[in-house]
PDB file of C-alpha atoms in Angstrom:
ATOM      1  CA  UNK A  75       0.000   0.000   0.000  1.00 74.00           C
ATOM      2  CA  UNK A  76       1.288   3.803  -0.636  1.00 81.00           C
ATOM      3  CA  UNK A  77       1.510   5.976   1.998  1.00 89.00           C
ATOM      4  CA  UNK A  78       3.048   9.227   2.814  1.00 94.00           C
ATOM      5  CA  UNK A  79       4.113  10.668   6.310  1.00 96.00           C
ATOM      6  CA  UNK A  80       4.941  14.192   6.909  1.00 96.00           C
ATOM      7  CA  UNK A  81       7.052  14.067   9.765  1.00 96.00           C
ATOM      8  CA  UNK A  82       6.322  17.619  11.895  1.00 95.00           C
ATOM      9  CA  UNK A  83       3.059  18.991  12.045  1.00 94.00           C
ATOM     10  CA  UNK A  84       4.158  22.455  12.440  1.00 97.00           C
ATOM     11  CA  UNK A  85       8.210  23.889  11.519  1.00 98.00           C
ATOM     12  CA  UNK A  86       8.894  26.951  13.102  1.00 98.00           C
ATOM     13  CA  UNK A  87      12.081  28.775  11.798  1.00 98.00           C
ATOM     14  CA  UNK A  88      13.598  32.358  11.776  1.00 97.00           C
ATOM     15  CA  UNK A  89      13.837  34.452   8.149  1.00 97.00           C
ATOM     16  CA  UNK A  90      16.542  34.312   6.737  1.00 97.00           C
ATOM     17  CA  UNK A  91      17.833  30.697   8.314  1.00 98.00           C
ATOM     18  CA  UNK A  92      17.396  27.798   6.233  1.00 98.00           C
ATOM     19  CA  UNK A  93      13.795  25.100   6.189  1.00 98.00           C
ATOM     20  CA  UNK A  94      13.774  21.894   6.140  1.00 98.00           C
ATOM     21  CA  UNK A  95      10.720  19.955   5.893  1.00 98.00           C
ATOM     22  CA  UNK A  96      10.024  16.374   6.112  1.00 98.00           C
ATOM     23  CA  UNK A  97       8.870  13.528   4.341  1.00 97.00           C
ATOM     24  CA  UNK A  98       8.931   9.817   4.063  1.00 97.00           C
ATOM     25  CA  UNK A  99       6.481   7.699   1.625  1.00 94.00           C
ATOM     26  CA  UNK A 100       5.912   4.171   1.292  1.00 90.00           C
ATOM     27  CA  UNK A 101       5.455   2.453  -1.657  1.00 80.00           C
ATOM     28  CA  UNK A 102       5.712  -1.025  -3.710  1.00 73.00           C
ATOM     29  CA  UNK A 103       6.875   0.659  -6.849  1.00 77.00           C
ATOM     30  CA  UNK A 104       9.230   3.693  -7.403  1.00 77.00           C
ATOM     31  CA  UNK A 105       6.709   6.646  -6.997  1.00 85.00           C
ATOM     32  CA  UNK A 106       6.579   9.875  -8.463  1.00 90.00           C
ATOM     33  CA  UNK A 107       6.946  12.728  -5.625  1.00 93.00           C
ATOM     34  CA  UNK A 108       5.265  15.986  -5.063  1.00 95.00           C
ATOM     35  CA  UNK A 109       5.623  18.706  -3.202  1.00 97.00           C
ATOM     36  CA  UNK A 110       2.480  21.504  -2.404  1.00 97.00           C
ATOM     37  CA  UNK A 111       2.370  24.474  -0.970  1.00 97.00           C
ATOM     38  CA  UNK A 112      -1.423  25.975   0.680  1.00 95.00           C
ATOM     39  CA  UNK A 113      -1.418  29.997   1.504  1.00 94.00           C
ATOM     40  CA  UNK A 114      -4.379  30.639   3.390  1.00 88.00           C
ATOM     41  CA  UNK A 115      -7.664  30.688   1.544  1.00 81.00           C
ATOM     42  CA  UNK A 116      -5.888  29.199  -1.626  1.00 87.00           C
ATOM     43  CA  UNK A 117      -5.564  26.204  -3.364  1.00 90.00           C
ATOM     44  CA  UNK A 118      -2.351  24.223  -3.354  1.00 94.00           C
ATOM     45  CA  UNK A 119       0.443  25.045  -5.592  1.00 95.00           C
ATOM     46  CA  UNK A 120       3.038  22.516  -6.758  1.00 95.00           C
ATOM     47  CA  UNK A 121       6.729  23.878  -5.478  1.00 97.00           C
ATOM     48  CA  UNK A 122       8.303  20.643  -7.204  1.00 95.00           C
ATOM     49  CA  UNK A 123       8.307  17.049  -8.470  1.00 93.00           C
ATOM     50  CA  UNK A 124      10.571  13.931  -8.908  1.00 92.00           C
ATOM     51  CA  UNK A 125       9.557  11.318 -11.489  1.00 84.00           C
ATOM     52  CA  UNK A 126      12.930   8.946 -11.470  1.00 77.00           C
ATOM     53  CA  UNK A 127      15.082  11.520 -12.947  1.00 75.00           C
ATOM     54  CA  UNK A 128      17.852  13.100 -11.421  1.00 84.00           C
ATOM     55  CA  UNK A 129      17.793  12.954  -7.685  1.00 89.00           C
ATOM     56  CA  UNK A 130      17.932  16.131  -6.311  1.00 94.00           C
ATOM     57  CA  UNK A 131      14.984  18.257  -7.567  1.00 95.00           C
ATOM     58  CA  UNK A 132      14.853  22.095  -7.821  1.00 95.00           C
ATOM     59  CA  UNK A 133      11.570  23.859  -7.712  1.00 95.00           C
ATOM     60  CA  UNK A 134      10.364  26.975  -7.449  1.00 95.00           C
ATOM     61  CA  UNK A 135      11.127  29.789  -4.862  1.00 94.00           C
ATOM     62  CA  UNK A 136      14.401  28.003  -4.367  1.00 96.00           C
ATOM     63  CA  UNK A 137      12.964  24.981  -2.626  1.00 97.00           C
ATOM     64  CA  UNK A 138      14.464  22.296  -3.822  1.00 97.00           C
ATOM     65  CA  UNK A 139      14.035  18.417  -2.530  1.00 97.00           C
ATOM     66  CA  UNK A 140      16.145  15.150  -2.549  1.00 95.00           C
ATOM     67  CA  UNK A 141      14.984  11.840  -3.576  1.00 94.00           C
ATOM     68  CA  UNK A 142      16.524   9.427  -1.270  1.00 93.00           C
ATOM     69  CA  UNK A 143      15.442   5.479  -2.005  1.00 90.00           C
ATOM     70  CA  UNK A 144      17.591   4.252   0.496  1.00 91.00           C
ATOM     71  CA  UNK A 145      15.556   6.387   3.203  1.00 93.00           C
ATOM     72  CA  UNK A 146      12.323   6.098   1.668  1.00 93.00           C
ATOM     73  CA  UNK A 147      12.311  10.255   2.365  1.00 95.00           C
ATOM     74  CA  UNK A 148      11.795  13.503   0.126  1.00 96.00           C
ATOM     75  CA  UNK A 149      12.533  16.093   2.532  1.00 98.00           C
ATOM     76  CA  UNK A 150      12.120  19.521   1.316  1.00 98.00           C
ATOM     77  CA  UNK A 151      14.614  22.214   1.717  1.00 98.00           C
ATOM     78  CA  UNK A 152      15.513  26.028   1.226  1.00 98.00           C
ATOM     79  CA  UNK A 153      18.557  27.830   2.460  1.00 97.00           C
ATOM     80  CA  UNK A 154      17.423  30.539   3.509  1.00 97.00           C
ATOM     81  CA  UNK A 155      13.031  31.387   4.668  1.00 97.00           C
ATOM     82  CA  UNK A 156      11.612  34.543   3.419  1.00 97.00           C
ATOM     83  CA  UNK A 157       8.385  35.685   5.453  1.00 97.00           C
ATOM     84  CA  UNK A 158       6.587  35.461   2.217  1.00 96.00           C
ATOM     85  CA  UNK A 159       7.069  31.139   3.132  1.00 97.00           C
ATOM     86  CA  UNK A 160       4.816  30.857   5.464  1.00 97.00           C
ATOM     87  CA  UNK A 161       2.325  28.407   4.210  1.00 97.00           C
ATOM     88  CA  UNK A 162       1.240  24.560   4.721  1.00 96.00           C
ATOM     89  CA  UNK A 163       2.937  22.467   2.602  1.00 97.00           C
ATOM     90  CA  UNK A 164       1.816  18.746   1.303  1.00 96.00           C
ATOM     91  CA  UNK A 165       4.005  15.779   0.305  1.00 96.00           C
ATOM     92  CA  UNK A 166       2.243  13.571  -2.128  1.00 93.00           C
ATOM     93  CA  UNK A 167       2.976  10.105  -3.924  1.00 91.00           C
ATOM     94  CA  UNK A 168       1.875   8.425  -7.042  1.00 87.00           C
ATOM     95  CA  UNK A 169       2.745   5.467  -8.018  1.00 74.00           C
ATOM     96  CA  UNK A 170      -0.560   4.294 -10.569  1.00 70.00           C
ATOM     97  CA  UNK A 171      -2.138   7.802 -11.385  1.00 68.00           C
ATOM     98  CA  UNK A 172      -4.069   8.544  -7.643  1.00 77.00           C
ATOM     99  CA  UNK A 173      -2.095  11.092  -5.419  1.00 85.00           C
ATOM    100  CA  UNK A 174      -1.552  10.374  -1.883  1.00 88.00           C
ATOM    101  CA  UNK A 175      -1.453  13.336   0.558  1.00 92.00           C
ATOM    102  CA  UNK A 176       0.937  13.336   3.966  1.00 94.00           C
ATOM    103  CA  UNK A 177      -0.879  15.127   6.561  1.00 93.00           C
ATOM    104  CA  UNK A 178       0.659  18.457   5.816  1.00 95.00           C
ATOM    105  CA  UNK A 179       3.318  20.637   7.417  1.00 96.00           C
ATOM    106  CA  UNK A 180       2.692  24.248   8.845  1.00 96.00           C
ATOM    107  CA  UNK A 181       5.489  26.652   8.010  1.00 98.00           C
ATOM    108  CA  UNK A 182       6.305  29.527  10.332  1.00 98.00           C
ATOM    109  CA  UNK A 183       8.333  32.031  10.054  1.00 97.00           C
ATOM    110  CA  UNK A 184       9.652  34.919  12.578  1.00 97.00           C
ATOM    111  CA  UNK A 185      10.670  37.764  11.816  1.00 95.00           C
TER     112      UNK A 185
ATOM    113  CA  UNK B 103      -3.772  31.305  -9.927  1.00 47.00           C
ATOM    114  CA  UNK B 104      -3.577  28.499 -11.687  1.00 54.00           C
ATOM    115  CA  UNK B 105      -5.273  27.542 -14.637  1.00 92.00           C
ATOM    116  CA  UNK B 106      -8.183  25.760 -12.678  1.00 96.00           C
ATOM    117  CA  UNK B 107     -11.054  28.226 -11.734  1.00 96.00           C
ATOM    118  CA  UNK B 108     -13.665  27.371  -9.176  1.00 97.00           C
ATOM    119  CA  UNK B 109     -16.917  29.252  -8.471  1.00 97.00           C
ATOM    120  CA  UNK B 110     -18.494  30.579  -5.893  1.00 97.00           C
ATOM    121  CA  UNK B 111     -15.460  31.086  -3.736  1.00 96.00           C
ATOM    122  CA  UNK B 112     -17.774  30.994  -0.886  1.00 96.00           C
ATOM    123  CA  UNK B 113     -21.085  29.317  -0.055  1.00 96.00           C
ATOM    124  CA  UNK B 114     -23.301  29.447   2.823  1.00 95.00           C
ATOM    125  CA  UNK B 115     -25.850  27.051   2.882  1.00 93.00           C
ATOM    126  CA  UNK B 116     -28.555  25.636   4.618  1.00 90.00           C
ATOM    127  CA  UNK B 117     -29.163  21.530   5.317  1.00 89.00           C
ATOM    128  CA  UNK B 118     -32.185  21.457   3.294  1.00 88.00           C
ATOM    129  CA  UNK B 119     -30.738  23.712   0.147  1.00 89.00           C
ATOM    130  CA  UNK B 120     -29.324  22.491  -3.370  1.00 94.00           C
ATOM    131  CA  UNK B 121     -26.467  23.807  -4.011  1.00 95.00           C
ATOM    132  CA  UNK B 122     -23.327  23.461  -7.583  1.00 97.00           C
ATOM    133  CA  UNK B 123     -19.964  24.117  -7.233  1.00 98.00           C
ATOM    134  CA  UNK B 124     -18.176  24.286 -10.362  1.00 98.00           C
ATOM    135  CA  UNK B 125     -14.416  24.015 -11.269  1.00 98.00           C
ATOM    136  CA  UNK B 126     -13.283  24.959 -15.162  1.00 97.00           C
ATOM    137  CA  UNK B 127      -9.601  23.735 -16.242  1.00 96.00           C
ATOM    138  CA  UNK B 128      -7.856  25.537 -19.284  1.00 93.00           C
ATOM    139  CA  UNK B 129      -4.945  23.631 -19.514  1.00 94.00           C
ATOM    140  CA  UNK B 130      -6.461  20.693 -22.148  1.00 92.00           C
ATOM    141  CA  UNK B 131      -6.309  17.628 -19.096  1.00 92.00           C
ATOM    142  CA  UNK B 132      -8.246  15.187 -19.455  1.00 91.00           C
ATOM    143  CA  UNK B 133      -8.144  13.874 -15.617  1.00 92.00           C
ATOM    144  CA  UNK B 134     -10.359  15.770 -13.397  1.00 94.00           C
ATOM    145  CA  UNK B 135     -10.594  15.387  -9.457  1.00 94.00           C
ATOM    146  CA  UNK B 136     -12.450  16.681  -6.458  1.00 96.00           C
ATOM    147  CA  UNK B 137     -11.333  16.854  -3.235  1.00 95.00           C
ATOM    148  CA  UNK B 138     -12.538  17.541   0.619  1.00 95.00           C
ATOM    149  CA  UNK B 139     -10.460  19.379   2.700  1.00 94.00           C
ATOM    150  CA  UNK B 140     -11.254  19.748   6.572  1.00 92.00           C
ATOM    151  CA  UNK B 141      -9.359  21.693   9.658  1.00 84.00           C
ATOM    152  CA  UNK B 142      -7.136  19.250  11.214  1.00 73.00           C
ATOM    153  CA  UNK B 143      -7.532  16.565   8.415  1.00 79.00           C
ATOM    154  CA  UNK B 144      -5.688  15.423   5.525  1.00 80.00           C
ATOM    155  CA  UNK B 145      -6.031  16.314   2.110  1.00 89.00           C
ATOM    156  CA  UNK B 146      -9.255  13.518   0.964  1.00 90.00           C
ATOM    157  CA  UNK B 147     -10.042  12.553  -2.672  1.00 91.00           C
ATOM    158  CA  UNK B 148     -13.696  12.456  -3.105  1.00 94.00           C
ATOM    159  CA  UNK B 149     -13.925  11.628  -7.201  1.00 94.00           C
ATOM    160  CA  UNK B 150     -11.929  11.018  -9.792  1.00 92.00           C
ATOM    161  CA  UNK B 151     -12.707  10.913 -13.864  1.00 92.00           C
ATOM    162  CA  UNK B 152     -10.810  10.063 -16.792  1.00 88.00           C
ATOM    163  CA  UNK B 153     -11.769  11.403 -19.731  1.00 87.00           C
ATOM    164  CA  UNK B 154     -15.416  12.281 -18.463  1.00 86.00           C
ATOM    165  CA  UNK B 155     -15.761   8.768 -16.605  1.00 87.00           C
ATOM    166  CA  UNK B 156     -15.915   8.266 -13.453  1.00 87.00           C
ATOM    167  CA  UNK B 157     -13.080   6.004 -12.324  1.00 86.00           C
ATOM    168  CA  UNK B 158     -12.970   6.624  -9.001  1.00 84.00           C
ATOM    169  CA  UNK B 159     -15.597   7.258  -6.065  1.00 85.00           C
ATOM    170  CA  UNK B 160     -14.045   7.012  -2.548  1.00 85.00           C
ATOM    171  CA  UNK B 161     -17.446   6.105  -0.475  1.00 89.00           C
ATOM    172  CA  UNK B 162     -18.561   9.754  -0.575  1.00 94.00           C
ATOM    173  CA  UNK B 163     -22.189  10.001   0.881  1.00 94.00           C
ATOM    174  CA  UNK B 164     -24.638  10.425  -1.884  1.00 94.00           C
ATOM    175  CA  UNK B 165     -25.270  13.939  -0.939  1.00 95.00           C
ATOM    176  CA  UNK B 166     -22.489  14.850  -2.598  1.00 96.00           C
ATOM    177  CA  UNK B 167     -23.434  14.142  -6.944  1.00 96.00           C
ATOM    178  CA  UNK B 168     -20.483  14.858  -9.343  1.00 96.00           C
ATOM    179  CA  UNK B 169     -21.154  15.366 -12.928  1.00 96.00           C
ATOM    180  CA  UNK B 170     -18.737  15.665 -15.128  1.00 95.00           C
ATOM    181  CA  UNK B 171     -20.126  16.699 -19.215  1.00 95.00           C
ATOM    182  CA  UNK B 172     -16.736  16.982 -20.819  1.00 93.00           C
ATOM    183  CA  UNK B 173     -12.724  17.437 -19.683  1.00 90.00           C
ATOM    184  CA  UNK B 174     -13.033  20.957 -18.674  1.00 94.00           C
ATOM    185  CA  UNK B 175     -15.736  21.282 -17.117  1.00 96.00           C
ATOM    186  CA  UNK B 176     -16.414  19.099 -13.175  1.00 97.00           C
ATOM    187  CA  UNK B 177     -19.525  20.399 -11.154  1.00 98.00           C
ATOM    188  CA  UNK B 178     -20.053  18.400  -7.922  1.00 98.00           C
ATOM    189  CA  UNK B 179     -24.424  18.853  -7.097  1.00 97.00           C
ATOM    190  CA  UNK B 180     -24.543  19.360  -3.190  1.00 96.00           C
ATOM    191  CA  UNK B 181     -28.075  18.209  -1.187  1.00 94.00           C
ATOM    192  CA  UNK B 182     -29.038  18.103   2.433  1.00 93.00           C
ATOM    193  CA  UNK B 183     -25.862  18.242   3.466  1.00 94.00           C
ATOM    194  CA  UNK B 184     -24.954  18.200   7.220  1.00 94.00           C
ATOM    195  CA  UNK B 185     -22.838  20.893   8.898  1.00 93.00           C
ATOM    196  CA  UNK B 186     -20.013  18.453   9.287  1.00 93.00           C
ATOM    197  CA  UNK B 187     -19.679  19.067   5.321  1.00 95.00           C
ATOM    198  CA  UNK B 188     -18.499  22.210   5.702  1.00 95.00           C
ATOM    199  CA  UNK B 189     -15.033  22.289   4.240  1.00 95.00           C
ATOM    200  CA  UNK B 190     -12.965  23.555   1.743  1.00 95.00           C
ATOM    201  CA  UNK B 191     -13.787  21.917  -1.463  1.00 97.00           C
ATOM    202  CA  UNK B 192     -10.250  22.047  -4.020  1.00 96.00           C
ATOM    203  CA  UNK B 193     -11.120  20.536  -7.869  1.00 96.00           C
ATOM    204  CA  UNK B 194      -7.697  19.704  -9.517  1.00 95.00           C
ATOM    205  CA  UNK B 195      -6.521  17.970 -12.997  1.00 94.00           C
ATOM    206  CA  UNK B 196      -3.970  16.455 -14.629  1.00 92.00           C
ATOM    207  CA  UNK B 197      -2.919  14.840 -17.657  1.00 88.00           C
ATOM    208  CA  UNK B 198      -3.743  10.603 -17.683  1.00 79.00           C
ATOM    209  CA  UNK B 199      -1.633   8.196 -19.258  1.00 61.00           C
ATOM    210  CA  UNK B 200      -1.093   4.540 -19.367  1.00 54.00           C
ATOM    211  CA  UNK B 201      -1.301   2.370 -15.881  1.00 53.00           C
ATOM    212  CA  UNK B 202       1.670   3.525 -13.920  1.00 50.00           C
ATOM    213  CA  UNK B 203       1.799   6.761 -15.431  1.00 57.00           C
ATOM    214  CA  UNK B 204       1.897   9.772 -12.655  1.00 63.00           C
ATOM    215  CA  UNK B 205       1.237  13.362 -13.517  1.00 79.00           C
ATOM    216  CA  UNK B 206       1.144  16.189 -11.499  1.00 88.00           C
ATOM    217  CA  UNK B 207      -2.138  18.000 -10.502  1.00 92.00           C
ATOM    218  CA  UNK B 208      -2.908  21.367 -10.656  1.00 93.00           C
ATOM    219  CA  UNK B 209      -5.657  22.979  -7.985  1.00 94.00           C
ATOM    220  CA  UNK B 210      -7.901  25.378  -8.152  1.00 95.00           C
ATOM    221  CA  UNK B 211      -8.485  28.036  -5.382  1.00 94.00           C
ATOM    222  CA  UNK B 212     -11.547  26.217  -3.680  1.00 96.00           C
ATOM    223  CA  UNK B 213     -14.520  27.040  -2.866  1.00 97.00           C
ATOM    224  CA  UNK B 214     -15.235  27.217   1.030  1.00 96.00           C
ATOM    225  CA  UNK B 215     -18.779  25.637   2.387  1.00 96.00           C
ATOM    226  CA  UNK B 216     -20.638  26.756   5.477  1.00 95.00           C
ATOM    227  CA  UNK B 217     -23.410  24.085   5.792  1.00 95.00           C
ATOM    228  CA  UNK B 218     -25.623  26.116   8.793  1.00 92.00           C
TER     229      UNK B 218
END
C-alpha cells in the first residue's frame, strides 16, 4: 500500500535561516513525488516534483528536494526562509495515477 | 492562480438547500478530481474521472453528486448536506496516461462551504 508521512506537524524557523521539511512515503513501486504548498484561503500550488530523474529536484522559490530510495524520504529544503514562506505544505505520492497526501506541514516564520 | 477556476469562492448554505460548485480547467487535461479538505484533516479525494468517466468514487455520501459533461468542465451537485460538510472543497486535474503513469495535478483556489 502507498503511503506518505509528513514528519512535523508544524516547523517553526527564523527568516533568513534555512527550512527543512520532512517527508517519508511508502510504496511497492518507485513513486513519483510531489511537493504543495497551501497559503491561506488558496488552493495548493506545486513547489516541485521527482519522477525517477535526477535525484535532487529544484523547484520553485528556491525549494528544492532530494529523492533518497535508500531512506524512503523527500525532505524539502531552502537555504534561507523569506516571510513570504509561510504556508502549509503537502508531500504527495503516485505510483498508478491517484495522489496520496501526507498530513501536511505548517510553516512559520519569525521575523 | 492556476489555470483551474472554481466558483463561488464561498457558499453558505442551509441543510435542506441544493447547491453546484463548479471548477473549469484551461490547460487541455483530461483527468479531473475533487477533493474535501477539513481543519485538522488530511487532504481527501472524493472523485476522480478520466476522460469524463468516473473512475474513481471514494465512499462519498450520496449527498455529494459529481457530474462531469466533458474534460473541462467538473460540477459536484450538493443536497441536504450536514454541517459536518463544511469544508474547503479544491477541484484539480492532470494529464492521464497509461497504468503507472503519474502526472502532477494542478488545484484550483476552492470554494469554502458553510453548511448552517
Amino acid at each position: 500500500a502507498q503511503s506518505v508521512t509528513q514528519l512535523d506537524s508544524h516547523v517553526s524557523v527564523s527568516e533568513g535561516t534555512p527550512v527543512l521539511l520532512r517527508c517519508n512515503y511508502s510504496s511497492s513501486y518507485s513513486p513519483s513525488l510531489f511537493w504543495y504548498v497551501q497559503h491561506p484561503n488558496k488552493g495548493l500550488q506545486l513547489l516541485l516534483k521527482y519522477t525517477s530523474a535526477a535525484t535532487l529536484v529544484k523547484g520553485i522559490n528556491g525549494f528544492e528536494a532530494e529523492f533518497k530510495k535508500s531512506e524512503t524520504s523527500f525532505h524539502l529544503t531552502k537555504p534561507s526562509a523569506h516571510m513570504s514562506d509561510a504556508a502549509e505544505y503537502f508531500c504527495g505520492s503516485s505510483n498508478t495515477g491517484k495522489l496520496i497526501f501526507g498530513q501536511g506541514t505548517t510553516l512559520q516564520v519569525k521575523p | 492562480e492556476t489555470g483551474v477556476t472554481q466558483t463561488p469562492r464561498h457558499l453558505v448554505m442551509g441543510m435542506t438547500n441544493k447547491k453546484s460548485l463548479k471548477c473549469e480547467q484551461h490547460l487541455g487535461h483530461n483527468a479531473m478530481y475533487w477533493y474535501k479538505q477539513s481543519a485538522k484533516k488530511p487532504l481527501e479525494l472524493m472523485f476522480v474521472y478520466n476522460f469524463k468517466e468516473q473512475t474513481e468514487n471514494n465512499s462519498v455520501p450520496s449527498r455529494f453528486s459529481p457530474e462531469c459533461p466533458n474534460s473541462s468542465h467538473l460540477f459536484l451537485h450538493l443536497h441536504t448536506l450536514q454541517p459536518e460538510d463544511s469544508a474547503l472543497y479544491l477541484c484539480a486535474s492532470s494529464l492521464t496516461g497509461t497504468s503507472g503513469s503519474s502526472y502532477e495535478q494542478y488545484f484550483g483556489p476552492g470554494t469554502r462551504l458553510t453548511v448552517t
